[in-house]
Amino acid sequence: MKTQTSPRRVEMHLLQEDLARAHCRSLLIDAEQNRRFRLASQLAKAQKQAERATRRAERASAKARLTLARLV
């Protein structure tokens, strides 16, 4: 014996599937945005560290030049 499904029941089922898909899509979009934000933050942090290292090297070089000039 075959059961009959009403069009309304099928429509409600499809609506629930659409809502579930939309929710999953929203979660994926949020996750991708968070990943990009984290990556941008990491890049900014690395750039600041590189700039600090450059300044530190420049100061060390200037100090070495000054020390060498005093010896001469």
Short mmCIF file of C-alpha atoms in Angstrom, two decimals:
data_model
loop_
_atom_site.label_atom_id
_atom_site.label_comp_id
_atom_site.label_asym_id
_atom_site.label_seq_id
_atom_site.Cartn_x
_atom_site.Cartn_y
_atom_site.Cartn_z
CA MET A 1 0.00 0.00 0.00
CA LYS A 2 1.45 3.32 -1.09
CA THR A 3 1.07 6.42 1.05
CA GLN A 4 0.15 9.67 -0.60
CA THR A 5 1.98 12.87 0.29
CA SER A 6 0.09 16.08 0.05
CA PRO A 7 1.50 18.94 -2.04
CA ARG A 8 1.55 21.08 1.10
CA ARG A 9 3.67 18.52 2.92
CA VAL A 10 6.12 18.35 0.01
CA GLU A 11 6.22 22.14 -0.15
CA MET A 12 6.96 22.38 3.58
CA HIS A 13 9.70 19.77 3.23
CA LEU A 14 11.29 21.70 0.36
CA LEU A 15 11.02 24.92 2.35
CA GLN A 16 12.83 23.29 5.28
CA GLU A 17 15.56 22.06 2.91
CA ASP A 18 15.94 25.56 1.46
CA LEU A 19 16.24 27.03 4.95
CA ALA A 20 18.85 24.43 5.92
CA ARG A 21 20.85 25.16 2.74
CA ALA A 22 20.67 28.91 3.38
CA HIS A 23 21.86 28.39 6.96
CA CYS A 24 24.79 26.23 5.83
CA ARG A 25 25.67 28.78 3.13
CA SER A 26 25.62 31.53 5.74
CA LEU A 27 27.93 29.52 8.02
CA LEU A 28 30.34 28.89 5.14
CA ILE A 29 30.40 32.58 4.20
CA ASP A 30 31.07 33.55 7.82
CA ALA A 31 33.86 30.97 8.09
CA GLU A 32 35.47 32.26 4.88
CA GLN A 33 35.28 35.87 6.09
CA ASN A 34 36.84 34.88 9.42
CA ARG A 35 39.62 33.01 7.62
CA ARG A 36 40.36 36.03 5.43
CA PHE A 37 40.34 38.35 8.44
CA ARG A 38 42.74 36.07 10.32
CA LEU A 39 45.04 35.92 7.29
CA ALA A 40 44.99 39.72 6.91
CA SER A 41 45.77 40.09 10.62
CA GLN A 42 48.66 37.64 10.37
CA LEU A 43 50.05 39.50 7.35
CA ALA A 44 49.83 42.84 9.13
CA LYS A 45 51.56 41.39 12.18
CA ALA A 46 54.34 39.89 10.04
CA GLN A 47 54.80 43.20 8.24
CA LYS A 48 55.14 45.07 11.55
CA GLN A 49 57.68 42.51 12.76
CA ALA A 50 59.68 42.90 9.55
CA GLU A 51 59.64 46.68 9.89
CA ARG A 52 60.84 46.42 13.49
CA ALA A 53 63.61 44.03 12.44
CA THR A 54 64.68 46.44 9.69
CA ARG A 55 64.84 49.34 12.14
CA ARG A 56 66.78 47.20 14.61
CA ALA A 57 69.28 46.23 11.88
CA GLU A 58 69.65 49.85 10.80
CA ARG A 59 70.39 50.90 14.39
CA ALA A 60 72.94 48.10 14.77
CA SER A 61 74.59 49.11 11.49
CA ALA A 62 74.76 52.77 12.55
CA LYS A 63 76.21 51.77 15.90
CA ALA A 64 78.84 49.60 14.20
CA ARG A 65 79.77 52.46 11.82
CA LEU A 66 80.08 54.86 14.75
CA THR A 67 82.23 52.41 16.69
CA LEU A 68 84.45 51.85 13.64
CA ALA A 69 84.77 55.61 13.09
CA ARG A 70 85.90 56.06 16.69
CA LEU A 71 88.58 53.42 16.25
CA VAL A 72 90.04 55.10 13.18
#
